[in-house]
Short mmCIF file of C-alpha atoms in Angstrom, two decimals:
data_model
loop_
_atom_site.label_atom_id
_atom_site.label_comp_id
_atom_site.label_asym_id
_atom_site.label_seq_id
_atom_site.Cartn_x
_atom_site.Cartn_y
_atom_site.Cartn_z
CA MET A 1 61.19 -36.21 -44.49
CA ASN A 2 59.75 -35.94 -41.08
CA ALA A 3 57.72 -39.13 -40.77
CA LYS A 4 54.97 -38.47 -38.30
CA ILE A 5 52.12 -40.92 -38.58
CA LYS A 6 52.44 -44.73 -38.72
CA TYR A 7 49.93 -46.88 -40.61
CA GLU A 8 49.93 -50.72 -40.80
CA PHE A 9 47.79 -52.81 -43.05
CA SER A 10 47.65 -55.91 -45.25
CA ALA A 11 46.66 -55.68 -48.92
CA GLN A 12 46.93 -57.57 -52.14
CA THR A 13 49.33 -56.37 -54.79
CA TRP A 14 48.09 -55.70 -58.31
CA GLN A 15 49.75 -54.75 -61.57
CA HIS A 16 48.70 -51.87 -63.84
CA THR A 17 47.40 -53.04 -67.22
CA SER A 18 49.87 -51.05 -69.30
CA PRO A 19 52.85 -52.90 -70.85
CA GLY A 20 55.49 -53.28 -68.13
CA GLY A 21 52.92 -51.89 -65.71
CA TRP A 22 53.97 -50.99 -62.22
CA CYS A 23 52.81 -53.06 -59.16
CA PHE A 24 50.79 -51.32 -56.55
CA ILE A 25 48.94 -51.78 -53.30
CA SER A 26 45.69 -49.86 -52.72
CA LEU A 27 45.37 -48.56 -49.19
CA PRO A 28 42.18 -49.57 -47.35
CA THR A 29 39.63 -46.94 -48.21
CA ILE A 30 38.79 -46.03 -44.62
CA MET A 31 42.49 -45.50 -43.89
CA ALA A 32 42.81 -43.43 -47.09
CA ALA A 33 39.93 -41.19 -46.01
CA GLU A 34 41.59 -40.67 -42.61
CA ILE A 35 44.92 -39.78 -44.26
CA ARG A 36 43.29 -37.47 -46.87
CA THR A 37 41.41 -35.64 -44.11
CA ALA A 38 44.58 -35.21 -42.00
CA LEU A 39 47.15 -34.64 -44.66
CA GLN A 40 45.57 -33.34 -47.86
CA SER A 41 47.04 -29.89 -47.27
CA GLU A 42 50.51 -31.55 -47.53
CA GLU A 43 49.81 -33.24 -50.86
CA GLU A 44 52.02 -32.30 -53.86
CA GLY A 45 50.96 -32.58 -57.50
CA TRP A 46 48.48 -35.38 -58.37
CA GLY A 47 47.65 -36.04 -54.74
CA ARG A 48 51.19 -37.18 -53.91
CA LEU A 49 52.32 -37.60 -50.29
CA LYS A 50 55.88 -38.55 -49.41
CA ALA A 51 56.21 -41.72 -47.40
CA LEU A 52 58.53 -44.27 -45.93
CA ALA A 53 57.32 -47.84 -46.54
CA LYS A 54 58.33 -51.19 -45.12
CA THR A 55 57.43 -54.73 -46.03
CA GLY A 56 59.24 -57.82 -44.75
CA ASN A 57 62.89 -56.76 -44.24
CA SER A 58 62.82 -54.03 -46.86
CA GLU A 59 62.26 -50.35 -46.15
CA TRP A 60 62.30 -47.61 -48.85
CA LYS A 61 61.49 -43.96 -49.44
CA THR A 62 58.52 -43.54 -51.74
CA ALA A 63 55.22 -41.70 -52.08
CA ILE A 64 51.55 -42.54 -52.20
CA TRP A 65 49.25 -41.01 -54.77
CA PHE A 66 45.51 -40.43 -54.40
CA ASP A 67 43.52 -42.14 -57.17
CA THR A 68 40.10 -40.43 -57.57
CA LYS A 69 38.68 -43.36 -59.56
CA MET A 70 39.54 -45.87 -56.80
CA ASN A 71 38.99 -43.30 -54.04
CA THR A 72 42.12 -44.38 -52.27
CA TYR A 73 45.91 -43.91 -52.16
CA LEU A 74 48.14 -46.15 -54.25
CA LEU A 75 51.54 -47.32 -53.03
CA PRO A 76 53.94 -48.37 -55.82
CA ILE A 77 56.07 -51.41 -55.02
CA LYS A 78 59.48 -51.03 -56.66
CA ALA A 79 60.92 -53.94 -58.67
CA GLU A 80 63.89 -54.08 -56.34
CA ILE A 81 61.65 -54.57 -53.34
CA ARG A 82 59.40 -57.10 -55.13
CA LYS A 83 62.54 -59.12 -56.05
CA LYS A 84 64.00 -58.94 -52.51
CA GLU A 85 60.72 -59.90 -50.85
CA ALA A 86 59.43 -62.39 -53.52
CA ILE A 87 56.32 -60.37 -54.15
CA SER A 88 54.23 -60.97 -57.27
CA ALA A 89 50.86 -59.48 -58.41
CA GLY A 90 48.10 -61.04 -56.32
CA LYS A 91 50.17 -61.65 -53.24
CA THR A 92 48.90 -60.18 -49.96
CA ILE A 93 51.55 -58.47 -48.00
CA GLN A 94 51.90 -56.62 -44.68
CA VAL A 95 52.91 -52.98 -45.05
CA ILE A 96 54.01 -50.26 -42.66
CA LEU A 97 53.79 -46.70 -43.89
CA TRP A 98 55.11 -43.56 -42.19
CA LEU A 99 53.71 -40.30 -43.53
#
């Protein structure tokens, strides 16, 4: 992946309501609108954009997905990263994304 654009933000983690639901961070809507305008042509199925994410000392390859109901991109936070960085639902974390 050729990471081109760097985004930094803080957001609160939340957990999907399904059993064993994934944890996510919703990107700020203004940032998401900027990303969608610039990179929508690069989206894959379901509004997916490949990304490199970092929080704390952990960096991982991932993707963000555009959620039309929330009108923003969602970044899944892997269990391995949540464990390493002591992240639980409701915690505000600093994230760096390269798209």
